[in-house]
Each structure stands twice: as structure tokens, then as C-alpha cells.
mmCIF file of C-alpha atoms in Angstrom:
data_model
loop_
_atom_site.group_PDB
_atom_site.id
_atom_site.type_symbol
_atom_site.label_atom_id
_atom_site.label_comp_id
_atom_site.label_asym_id
_atom_site.label_seq_id
_atom_site.Cartn_x
_atom_site.Cartn_y
_atom_site.Cartn_z
ATOM 1 C CA MET A 27 -120.652 13.202 70.894
ATOM 2 C CA ARG A 28 -120.039 14.368 67.339
ATOM 3 C CA VAL A 29 -117.284 12.815 65.223
ATOM 4 C CA SER A 30 -116.136 13.217 61.642
ATOM 5 C CA ILE A 31 -116.081 10.593 58.910
ATOM 6 C CA GLY A 32 -112.980 10.602 56.726
ATOM 7 C CA SER A 33 -110.422 13.317 56.124
ATOM 8 C CA PRO A 34 -111.632 16.904 55.647
ATOM 9 C CA THR A 35 -112.132 18.007 52.047
ATOM 10 C CA SER A 36 -111.050 21.523 51.064
ATOM 11 C CA VAL A 37 -113.755 23.422 49.165
ATOM 12 C CA PHE A 38 -114.063 27.050 48.114
ATOM 13 C CA THR A 39 -117.001 29.203 49.168
ATOM 14 C CA SER A 40 -119.424 29.544 46.259
ATOM 15 C CA VAL A 41 -120.778 32.964 45.334
ATOM 16 C CA ALA A 42 -124.019 33.771 43.526
ATOM 17 C CA VAL A 43 -124.944 37.297 42.452
ATOM 18 C CA ARG A 44 -128.569 38.243 41.882
ATOM 19 C CA ILE A 45 -129.526 41.546 40.269
ATOM 20 C CA ARG A 46 -133.110 42.610 40.898
ATOM 21 C CA PRO A 47 -135.226 44.561 38.359
ATOM 22 C CA LEU A 48 -135.532 48.341 38.553
ATOM 23 C CA THR A 49 -138.358 49.285 40.919
ATOM 24 C CA GLU A 50 -141.300 51.444 39.836
ATOM 25 C CA ASN A 51 -139.948 54.245 42.008
ATOM 26 C CA GLU A 52 -136.564 54.042 40.281
ATOM 27 C CA LYS A 53 -138.240 54.125 36.869
ATOM 28 C CA GLN A 54 -140.345 57.142 37.848
ATOM 29 C CA HIS A 55 -137.181 58.970 38.892
ATOM 30 C CA CYS A 56 -135.574 58.150 35.523
ATOM 31 C CA GLN A 57 -132.890 55.940 37.027
ATOM 32 C CA ASN A 58 -130.765 54.152 34.453
ATOM 33 C CA ASN A 59 -129.591 50.556 34.492
ATOM 34 C CA ALA A 60 -125.897 50.447 35.428
ATOM 35 C CA ILE A 61 -125.558 46.661 35.148
ATOM 36 C CA ALA A 62 -124.858 44.600 32.026
ATOM 37 C CA PHE A 63 -124.373 40.889 31.452
ATOM 38 C CA ALA A 64 -121.759 39.357 29.167
ATOM 39 C CA PRO A 65 -123.565 37.602 26.285
ATOM 40 C CA ASP A 66 -120.823 34.983 25.955
ATOM 41 C CA ASN A 67 -120.207 34.401 29.679
ATOM 42 C CA GLN A 68 -123.148 33.580 31.948
ATOM 43 C CA GLN A 69 -120.928 33.894 35.032
ATOM 44 C CA GLN A 70 -119.967 37.521 34.427
ATOM 45 C CA VAL A 71 -121.645 40.783 35.437
ATOM 46 C CA ILE A 72 -120.436 44.223 34.305
ATOM 47 C CA VAL A 73 -120.926 47.372 36.407
ATOM 48 C CA GLY A 74 -120.869 50.848 34.873
ATOM 49 C CA GLY A 75 -119.833 49.521 31.481
ATOM 50 C CA ASP A 76 -116.214 48.740 32.384
ATOM 51 C CA ARG A 77 -116.055 46.828 35.687
ATOM 52 C CA PRO A 78 -116.441 43.077 35.057
ATOM 53 C CA PHE A 79 -116.850 40.553 37.886
ATOM 54 C CA THR A 80 -116.970 36.771 37.541
ATOM 55 C CA PHE A 81 -118.844 34.541 39.987
ATOM 56 C CA ASP A 82 -120.022 30.938 40.273
ATOM 57 C CA TYR A 83 -123.616 31.940 39.507
ATOM 58 C CA VAL A 84 -125.033 35.155 38.047
ATOM 59 C CA TYR A 85 -128.781 35.797 37.983
ATOM 60 C CA PRO A 86 -130.111 38.692 35.865
ATOM 61 C CA PRO A 87 -133.440 40.399 36.700
ATOM 62 C CA SER A 88 -135.319 37.904 34.524
ATOM 63 C CA SER A 89 -134.269 34.978 36.752
ATOM 64 C CA SER A 90 -137.046 33.360 38.769
ATOM 65 C CA GLN A 91 -136.996 32.132 42.343
ATOM 66 C CA GLN A 92 -137.086 28.596 40.935
ATOM 67 C CA ASP A 93 -134.021 29.300 38.762
ATOM 68 C CA VAL A 94 -132.018 30.382 41.797
ATOM 69 C CA TYR A 95 -133.176 27.451 43.904
ATOM 70 C CA ASN A 96 -132.562 24.773 41.285
ATOM 71 C CA SER A 97 -129.042 25.788 40.339
ATOM 72 C CA CYS A 98 -127.360 26.837 43.579
ATOM 73 C CA VAL A 99 -129.458 25.491 46.480
ATOM 74 C CA ILE A 100 -130.355 21.920 45.475
ATOM 75 C CA PRO A 101 -126.648 20.914 45.392
ATOM 76 C CA LEU A 102 -126.357 22.127 49.007
ATOM 77 C CA LEU A 103 -129.510 20.214 49.988
ATOM 78 C CA ASN A 104 -128.009 17.022 48.550
ATOM 79 C CA LYS A 105 -124.809 17.538 50.572
ATOM 80 C CA PHE A 106 -126.851 18.305 53.694
ATOM 81 C CA MET A 107 -128.701 15.002 53.296
ATOM 82 C CA LYS A 108 -125.344 13.207 53.191
ATOM 83 C CA GLY A 109 -124.281 14.655 56.541
ATOM 84 C CA TYR A 110 -122.458 17.835 55.536
ATOM 85 C CA ASN A 111 -123.073 21.205 57.196
ATOM 86 C CA SER A 112 -124.208 23.997 54.874
ATOM 87 C CA THR A 113 -124.741 27.762 54.972
ATOM 88 C CA ILE A 114 -126.334 30.353 52.713
ATOM 89 C CA LEU A 115 -125.399 33.984 53.478
ATOM 90 C CA ALA A 116 -127.566 36.680 51.858
ATOM 91 C CA TYR A 117 -125.654 39.971 51.590
ATOM 92 C CA GLY A 118 -126.413 43.367 50.030
ATOM 93 C CA GLN A 119 -127.845 46.816 50.601
ATOM 94 C CA THR A 120 -131.356 47.343 51.945
ATOM 95 C CA GLY A 121 -133.956 46.802 49.227
ATOM 96 C CA SER A 122 -131.670 44.691 47.024
ATOM 97 C CA GLY A 123 -133.763 41.535 47.366
ATOM 98 C CA LYS A 124 -132.034 39.575 50.153
ATOM 99 C CA THR A 125 -135.082 38.769 52.266
ATOM 100 C CA TYR A 126 -137.223 38.209 49.151
ATOM 101 C CA SER A 127 -134.675 35.753 47.741
ATOM 102 C CA MET A 128 -134.355 33.916 51.047
ATOM 103 C CA GLY A 129 -138.137 33.850 51.500
ATOM 104 C CA ILE A 130 -138.190 34.707 55.199
ATOM 105 C CA GLY A 131 -139.953 38.069 55.023
ATOM 106 C CA LEU A 132 -143.507 38.410 56.345
ATOM 107 C CA ASP A 133 -145.051 38.575 52.872
ATOM 108 C CA SER A 134 -143.265 35.378 51.861
ATOM 109 C CA VAL A 135 -144.001 33.273 54.926
ATOM 110 C CA MET A 136 -147.639 34.343 55.249
ATOM 111 C CA ASN A 137 -148.621 33.796 51.619
ATOM 112 C CA ALA A 138 -147.270 30.768 49.770
ATOM 113 C CA SER A 139 -146.950 31.376 46.033
ATOM 114 C CA ALA A 140 -144.884 30.699 42.935
ATOM 115 C CA ASP A 141 -142.561 33.425 44.235
ATOM 116 C CA ASP A 142 -141.598 31.453 47.341
ATOM 117 C CA GLY A 143 -137.971 32.022 48.236
ATOM 118 C CA ILE A 144 -135.130 29.683 49.087
ATOM 119 C CA VAL A 145 -136.135 28.678 52.625
ATOM 120 C CA PRO A 146 -139.781 27.654 51.956
ATOM 121 C CA ARG A 147 -138.671 25.698 48.875
ATOM 122 C CA PHE A 148 -135.901 24.046 50.867
ATOM 123 C CA ILE A 149 -138.294 23.019 53.638
ATOM 124 C CA ASP A 150 -140.647 21.395 51.137
ATOM 125 C CA SER A 151 -137.813 19.590 49.331
ATOM 126 C CA LEU A 152 -136.235 18.438 52.591
ATOM 127 C CA PHE A 153 -139.319 16.658 53.897
ATOM 128 C CA SER A 154 -140.081 15.158 50.487
ATOM 129 C CA SER A 155 -136.571 13.686 50.413
ATOM 130 C CA LEU A 156 -136.706 12.465 54.002
ATOM 131 C CA GLU A 157 -140.111 10.814 53.654
ATOM 132 C CA SER A 158 -138.997 9.021 50.488
ATOM 133 C CA LYS A 159 -136.164 7.400 52.487
ATOM 134 C CA ARG A 160 -138.183 6.429 55.566
ATOM 135 C CA SER A 161 -138.142 2.675 56.313
ATOM 136 C CA HIS A 162 -137.597 0.274 59.218
ATOM 137 C CA ASN A 163 -133.850 0.821 58.681
ATOM 138 C CA TYR A 164 -134.025 4.606 58.435
ATOM 139 C CA SER A 165 -135.560 7.360 60.548
ATOM 140 C CA PHE A 166 -134.883 11.042 61.065
ATOM 141 C CA GLN A 167 -135.322 13.941 63.447
ATOM 142 C CA VAL A 168 -135.544 17.604 62.415
ATOM 143 C CA CYS A 169 -135.103 20.555 64.773
ATOM 144 C CA VAL A 170 -135.057 24.283 64.090
ATOM 145 C CA SER A 171 -133.754 27.430 65.756
ATOM 146 C CA PHE A 172 -134.175 31.086 64.770
ATOM 147 C CA LEU A 173 -131.803 33.754 66.108
ATOM 148 C CA GLU A 174 -131.752 37.505 65.642
ATOM 149 C CA LEU A 175 -128.704 39.680 66.284
ATOM 150 C CA HIS A 176 -130.011 43.187 66.975
ATOM 151 C CA ASN A 177 -127.711 45.923 68.323
ATOM 152 C CA GLU A 178 -125.230 43.152 69.297
ATOM 153 C CA ASP A 179 -127.937 41.526 71.461
ATOM 154 C CA LEU A 180 -129.024 38.001 70.598
ATOM 155 C CA VAL A 181 -132.772 37.331 70.582
ATOM 156 C CA ASP A 182 -134.326 33.870 70.310
ATOM 157 C CA LEU A 183 -137.162 34.439 67.834
ATOM 158 C CA LEU A 184 -138.843 31.158 68.818
ATOM 159 C CA CYS A 185 -139.120 32.261 72.456
ATOM 160 C CA PRO A 186 -142.686 33.468 73.188
ATOM 161 C CA ASN A 187 -141.390 36.655 74.827
ATOM 162 C CA ALA A 188 -138.580 37.283 72.352
ATOM 163 C CA ARG A 189 -139.385 40.921 71.673
ATOM 164 C CA SER A 190 -139.852 41.798 75.329
ATOM 165 C CA ARG A 191 -136.449 40.386 76.314
ATOM 166 C CA ARG A 192 -134.486 43.606 75.949
ATOM 167 C CA GLU A 193 -131.539 42.193 77.854
ATOM 168 C CA GLY A 194 -130.864 39.749 75.032
ATOM 169 C CA LEU A 195 -130.206 36.028 75.088
ATOM 170 C CA ASN A 196 -127.785 34.332 77.464
ATOM 171 C CA LEU A 197 -126.171 32.298 74.724
ATOM 172 C CA THR A 198 -122.822 30.547 74.951
ATOM 173 C CA ILE A 199 -120.688 30.037 71.852
ATOM 174 C CA ARG A 200 -117.888 27.492 72.159
ATOM 175 C CA GLU A 201 -115.795 25.076 70.132
ATOM 176 C CA ASP A 202 -116.089 21.328 70.681
ATOM 177 C CA SER A 203 -113.130 18.937 70.676
ATOM 178 C CA HIS A 204 -113.304 18.714 66.868
ATOM 179 C CA GLY A 205 -113.254 22.478 66.337
ATOM 180 C CA ASN A 206 -116.968 22.742 65.499
ATOM 181 C CA ILE A 207 -118.834 25.803 66.787
ATOM 182 C CA CYS A 208 -121.625 24.964 69.245
ATOM 183 C CA TRP A 209 -124.371 27.254 70.560
ATOM 184 C CA SER A 210 -126.030 26.613 73.908
ATOM 185 C CA GLY A 211 -128.993 28.446 75.384
ATOM 186 C CA VAL A 212 -130.904 28.508 72.082
ATOM 187 C CA ARG A 213 -134.331 26.940 71.785
ATOM 188 C CA GLU A 214 -134.405 24.052 69.299
ATOM 189 C CA GLU A 215 -137.943 23.043 68.342
ATOM 190 C CA GLY A 216 -138.592 19.584 66.936
ATOM 191 C CA VAL A 217 -140.786 19.334 63.835
ATOM 192 C CA SER A 218 -142.186 16.376 61.936
ATOM 193 C CA ASN A 219 -143.491 17.873 58.696
ATOM 194 C CA THR A 220 -143.419 20.850 56.340
ATOM 195 C CA ALA A 221 -146.394 22.602 57.961
ATOM 196 C CA GLU A 222 -144.842 22.568 61.438
ATOM 197 C CA LEU A 223 -141.520 23.891 60.169
ATOM 198 C CA MET A 224 -143.201 26.643 58.145
ATOM 199 C CA GLY A 225 -145.188 27.552 61.248
ATOM 200 C CA LEU A 226 -141.978 28.181 63.188
ATOM 201 C CA LEU A 227 -140.540 30.184 60.297
ATOM 202 C CA ARG A 228 -143.662 32.405 60.409
ATOM 203 C CA LYS A 229 -143.466 32.730 64.186
ATOM 204 C CA GLY A 230 -139.875 33.927 64.061
ATOM 205 C CA SER A 231 -140.371 36.211 61.074
ATOM 206 C CA ILE A 232 -143.244 37.991 62.835
ATOM 207 C CA ALA A 233 -141.018 38.627 65.876
ATOM 208 C CA ARG A 234 -138.090 39.962 63.851
ATOM 209 C CA THR A 235 -137.170 43.650 64.136
ATOM 210 C CA THR A 236 -138.121 45.784 61.132
ATOM 211 C CA ALA A 237 -138.479 49.532 60.690
ATOM 212 C CA SER A 238 -138.862 52.131 57.978
ATOM 213 C CA THR A 239 -135.798 53.901 56.561
ATOM 214 C CA ASP A 240 -135.297 55.956 53.421
ATOM 215 C CA MET A 241 -133.932 52.825 51.732
ATOM 216 C CA ASN A 242 -136.887 50.524 52.484
ATOM 217 C CA SER A 243 -140.258 50.935 54.233
ATOM 218 C CA THR A 244 -139.863 47.578 56.032
ATOM 219 C CA SER A 245 -136.113 47.354 56.436
ATOM 220 C CA SER A 246 -134.721 44.426 58.438
ATOM 221 C CA ARG A 247 -132.830 46.138 61.241
ATOM 222 C CA SER A 248 -131.008 43.010 62.331
ATOM 223 C CA HIS A 249 -129.132 39.938 61.173
ATOM 224 C CA ALA A 250 -131.117 36.693 61.328
ATOM 225 C CA ILE A 251 -129.960 33.063 61.333
ATOM 226 C CA PHE A 252 -132.586 30.400 60.649
ATOM 227 C CA SER A 253 -131.059 26.969 61.323
ATOM 228 C CA ILE A 254 -132.264 23.461 60.513
ATOM 229 C CA ILE A 255 -130.604 20.567 62.358
ATOM 230 C CA LEU A 256 -131.044 17.122 60.812
ATOM 231 C CA ARG A 257 -130.322 13.823 62.546
ATOM 232 C CA GLN A 258 -130.547 10.659 60.458
ATOM 233 C CA PHE A 259 -130.599 7.219 62.065
ATOM 234 C CA GLN A 260 -129.493 4.209 60.042
ATOM 235 C CA GLN A 261 -128.499 0.681 61.004
ATOM 236 C CA THR A 262 -124.762 1.345 60.956
ATOM 237 C CA LYS A 263 -124.461 5.083 61.584
ATOM 238 C CA ARG A 264 -126.086 8.258 62.855
ATOM 239 C CA LEU A 265 -125.551 11.428 60.848
ATOM 240 C CA VAL A 266 -126.084 14.955 62.164
ATOM 241 C CA SER A 267 -125.883 18.040 59.960
ATOM 242 C CA LYS A 268 -126.948 21.657 60.254
ATOM 243 C CA PHE A 269 -128.010 24.209 57.651
ATOM 244 C CA HIS A 270 -127.787 27.929 58.444
ATOM 245 C CA PHE A 271 -129.824 30.404 56.387
ATOM 246 C CA VAL A 272 -128.386 33.842 57.157
ATOM 247 C CA ASP A 273 -130.248 37.026 56.195
ATOM 248 C CA LEU A 274 -127.822 39.865 56.869
ATOM 249 C CA ALA A 275 -129.053 43.394 57.508
ATOM 250 C CA GLY A 276 -128.537 46.044 54.819
ATOM 251 C CA SER A 277 -124.930 46.897 53.961
ATOM 252 C CA GLU A 278 -125.444 50.522 52.848
ATOM 253 C CA ARG A 279 -123.669 53.480 54.389
ATOM 254 C CA LEU A 280 -125.559 54.997 57.313
ATOM 255 C CA LYS A 281 -125.947 58.440 55.707
ATOM 256 C CA ARG A 282 -127.932 56.938 52.813
ATOM 257 C CA THR A 283 -130.706 55.786 55.161
ATOM 258 C CA ASN A 284 -131.232 59.248 56.722
ATOM 259 C CA ALA A 285 -131.678 57.364 59.979
ATOM 260 C CA VAL A 286 -131.751 59.149 63.346
ATOM 261 C CA GLY A 287 -132.172 58.057 66.963
ATOM 262 C CA ASP A 288 -132.761 54.324 67.396
ATOM 263 C CA ARG A 289 -132.529 53.730 63.638
ATOM 264 C CA ALA A 290 -129.099 55.384 63.575
ATOM 265 C CA LYS A 291 -127.956 53.281 66.528
ATOM 266 C CA GLU A 292 -129.108 50.163 64.693
ATOM 267 C CA GLY A 293 -127.262 51.265 61.575
ATOM 268 C CA ILE A 294 -124.012 51.725 63.490
ATOM 269 C CA SER A 295 -124.392 48.264 65.039
ATOM 270 C CA ILE A 296 -125.205 46.708 61.659
ATOM 271 C CA ASN A 297 -122.184 48.313 60.010
ATOM 272 C CA THR A 298 -119.911 47.248 62.876
ATOM 273 C CA GLY A 299 -120.953 43.613 62.454
ATOM 274 C CA LEU A 300 -120.588 43.739 58.677
ATOM 275 C CA LEU A 301 -117.172 45.393 58.996
ATOM 276 C CA ALA A 302 -116.060 42.558 61.282
ATOM 277 C CA LEU A 303 -117.467 40.078 58.757
ATOM 278 C CA GLY A 304 -115.552 41.824 55.977
ATOM 279 C CA ASN A 305 -112.342 41.660 58.005
ATOM 280 C CA VAL A 306 -112.801 37.915 58.523
ATOM 281 C CA ILE A 307 -113.493 37.407 54.813
ATOM 282 C CA SER A 308 -110.380 39.429 53.915
ATOM 283 C CA ALA A 309 -108.193 37.510 56.363
ATOM 284 C CA LEU A 310 -109.439 34.151 55.086
ATOM 285 C CA GLY A 311 -109.409 35.053 51.404
ATOM 286 C CA ASP A 312 -106.073 36.829 51.015
ATOM 287 C CA GLU A 313 -103.551 34.015 50.599
ATOM 288 C CA SER A 314 -100.754 36.490 49.859
ATOM 289 C CA ARG A 315 -100.963 37.876 53.401
ATOM 290 C CA ARG A 316 -100.887 34.421 55.036
ATOM 291 C CA VAL A 317 -102.820 35.730 58.026
ATOM 292 C CA SER A 318 -102.476 33.421 61.015
ATOM 293 C CA HIS A 319 -105.061 35.171 63.216
ATOM 294 C CA ILE A 320 -108.653 35.315 61.983
ATOM 295 C CA PRO A 321 -110.617 37.966 63.965
ATOM 296 C CA TYR A 322 -113.766 35.887 64.588
ATOM 297 C CA ARG A 323 -114.137 37.285 68.114
ATOM 298 C CA ASP A 324 -114.459 40.913 66.977
ATOM 299 C CA SER A 325 -118.240 40.509 66.679
ATOM 300 C CA LYS A 326 -120.973 38.126 67.775
ATOM 301 C CA LEU A 327 -121.934 37.797 64.106
ATOM 302 C CA THR A 328 -118.538 36.470 63.035
ATOM 303 C CA ARG A 329 -118.300 34.230 66.089
ATOM 304 C CA LEU A 330 -121.683 32.689 65.279
ATOM 305 C CA LEU A 331 -120.608 32.161 61.665
ATOM 306 C CA GLN A 332 -117.131 30.815 62.407
ATOM 307 C CA ASP A 333 -118.025 27.343 61.071
ATOM 308 C CA SER A 334 -119.494 28.866 57.918
ATOM 309 C CA LEU A 335 -116.402 30.931 57.084
ATOM 310 C CA GLY A 336 -113.243 28.863 56.933
ATOM 311 C CA GLY A 337 -114.686 25.983 58.958
ATOM 312 C CA ASN A 338 -116.776 22.858 58.515
ATOM 313 C CA SER A 339 -119.502 24.032 56.122
ATOM 314 C CA GLN A 340 -120.408 24.037 52.460
ATOM 315 C CA THR A 341 -121.074 27.772 52.117
ATOM 316 C CA LEU A 342 -122.805 29.887 49.481
ATOM 317 C CA MET A 343 -122.818 33.684 49.575
ATOM 318 C CA LEU A 344 -125.845 35.125 47.782
ATOM 319 C CA ALA A 345 -124.965 38.731 46.953
ATOM 320 C CA CYS A 346 -128.044 40.765 46.023
ATOM 321 C CA ALA A 347 -127.704 44.078 44.207
ATOM 322 C CA SER A 348 -129.664 46.916 42.636
ATOM 323 C CA PRO A 349 -129.112 47.754 38.939
ATOM 324 C CA ALA A 350 -129.937 51.473 39.403
ATOM 325 C CA ASP A 351 -127.137 53.922 38.639
ATOM 326 C CA ALA A 352 -127.952 55.819 41.858
ATOM 327 C CA ASN A 353 -126.944 52.682 43.760
ATOM 328 C CA MET A 354 -123.813 51.926 41.737
ATOM 329 C CA THR A 355 -121.417 52.642 44.618
ATOM 330 C CA GLU A 356 -123.301 50.265 46.923
ATOM 331 C CA THR A 357 -123.525 47.651 44.167
ATOM 332 C CA LEU A 358 -119.778 47.874 43.526
ATOM 333 C CA ASN A 359 -119.106 47.450 47.233
ATOM 334 C CA THR A 360 -121.369 44.387 47.340
ATOM 335 C CA LEU A 361 -119.611 42.767 44.384
ATOM 336 C CA LYS A 362 -116.141 43.505 45.785
ATOM 337 C CA TYR A 363 -117.207 41.960 49.098
ATOM 338 C CA ALA A 364 -118.546 38.886 47.298
ATOM 339 C CA ASN A 365 -115.434 38.611 45.148
ATOM 340 C CA ARG A 366 -113.259 38.339 48.258
ATOM 341 C CA ALA A 367 -115.501 35.593 49.648
ATOM 342 C CA ARG A 368 -114.760 33.391 46.619
ATOM 343 C CA ASN A 369 -111.226 32.865 47.924
ATOM 344 C CA ILE A 370 -112.309 31.364 51.250
ATOM 345 C CA ARG A 371 -111.492 27.685 51.675
ATOM 346 C CA ASN A 372 -113.607 25.595 54.033
ATOM 347 C CA ARG A 373 -112.731 22.108 55.281
ATOM 348 C CA VAL A 374 -115.819 19.922 55.202
ATOM 349 C CA VAL A 375 -116.516 16.470 56.585
ATOM 350 C CA ILE A 376 -119.489 14.166 56.992
ATOM 351 C CA ASN A 377 -120.663 14.568 60.593
ATOM 352 C CA GLN A 378 -121.594 11.500 62.603
ATOM 353 C CA GLU A 379 -122.883 11.207 66.168
#
């Protein structure tokens, strides 16, 4: 049984914007940089010379993976260790740097380097922190799950036959007596160290659906949720917290991908889920409308993320964008989407079993 400690605290969703460098292909096609950064305001990004946006964190192309991790992820790790749920949502068009920033692409998980993304760094930090606390009065248990939402079918990426299960996963999503969202029917693998957890991240990343489109030669054609569940056992209490790392599929308009057949079907499904997500963000973030009904049930994606958006989670949206002028419309859409998310209030508590 899961209970809450203390009264819920109201917190806003944090938003970080990361602008990647121009690619070699963009440079060869003489694409110009449509993004500027305010010299006197490190939280502001300017699109097209006259469209300023202000966010909690802004990362220019010169920012390193370590810069991103230190400033906006470590605070969430510290909360997670105290028993709070947390979520990082990576959003943006295909090729904007979402999967690179999160560190769950094949290149990232197969080859550790100084360019490791958020998830590998988090895994390393988590076990370092846990081992430093271990004593006869303190122990812990870590489990992991890895879900893919592809064409509105759920696939368990840690299941050995994940890719062959075309019928999807028989997963049940429900609310417990405290209003927390619970998933059943998902494999949760126990791990005891960094190597084991990284092994499961690799296993799931290999099984994830990718395909070539005009936007990206290895485009993620699905949404993915990599979750870490932490149970901490102390003399007087047992804490349980979960951390969702969400790598959303590309947000671009379907016609920009030149996709046909199965790729077009995937694009329609992706856009449907992201539209539902946008509707939830709008309903939660627009206080002037005082919306009483939040349309979480319009999509499996929004139902899965109900805790993360307006519920019991410390949530960060990482909006990734291209600086190229050819992508300015998509970049503007990404920043508008992220700007709405800043108005979402979550109600967080320390979770105790």
C-alpha cells in the first residue's frame, strides 16, 4: 500500500530549452541561424529576431551534456532520493536532439563517452548516491521498466519477444486510492548496480522502433518511457518513488517527412498522441479557462503520463529545437508548446509504502 507523507506541495512544471548546433548538411545548404540569445538574460531565447521566449533553463549550442545534467537534472535526482516522483519529457521535431540529450539512442547506450546523455549520467549518479548511504539501517531496491507506444500499441521493450508481439501489450492503467496512476502488466526488472541497469537500457533501446524519414535517417517512430522505481528501506519508514524518462517521437508535420505507407501511418499516430498531449497541457495551463475536465483519456500517451502532468510528480519538459531558418516554423511550435507547459501546476508529496 502506498501512502503520502504530509500535505501536497504545489509546484510548477519546469521547462528547459536546448538549441542544437547547425548540422553539416544545413551548413552545406546555406541555412542561416534563426535563433539568438539575449546577452543580459540567460533564460531567454529569441526566434527570427523578434519573438522572445523565457524559460527556466536555456541551453545554446555550446552547452555540453554535463551542463544540461548538472543544472536541471541533479535537482530532480535529489528530490527522487527523498521519495518524490519525477519526470523528464523530451519534446521537439525529429533531428532536434531529443534522443541524444536523453542518451537512450543506440549510439549513446552502446558507446559510453563524455557525450553521455541524461539517462546514463543519472544511472551512474543514482547508484553512487545509494551506495554511499548503505548501512545496517538503510537498504534499497531498484527496478526498471521500458515501454514503447507505437501506433497506439504498447510494447514492453524488456520482453524478449517485444518486437514480435504485434498485438501490443495487455497493460492496465488505473488510479489507486490516493489518485496515483498505476500500470499493471509491465515487466519490472530488478537491478543491483550501474552495469545491470545500463544493460537493460541497451536491451530496450535495441528493440525500439526506428526508421528512415526525410527528417532523420534513424528517426524514432514511437514514444518511449524508461522508468526507474526506487524503494528505500529505513528503520522508521519505507519510501517508494518513480522516475519517468520520456522520449517523445518527432513533433513535425507529416508532410515534412515525405513519409508514405507504414511511415505515414506512424506519423498520423504520433501526431494524434502529441495533439492529445497538447490538449492536456492547454487544459492544465490555461487558468483563465478554469477547465474542469482534463482529457487524459483521449490517448494512451496522456493516460500513461497523467501523474506527470498535473499530478504527483516533479516534472521537467526538455524542449529541443533546431536553429536553422528552414525549421523556424517547427521551432516556434516547439517553443509555444513548451511555454504552455510552464503554467502546469503539479501537487507533489513524499511517497511512503
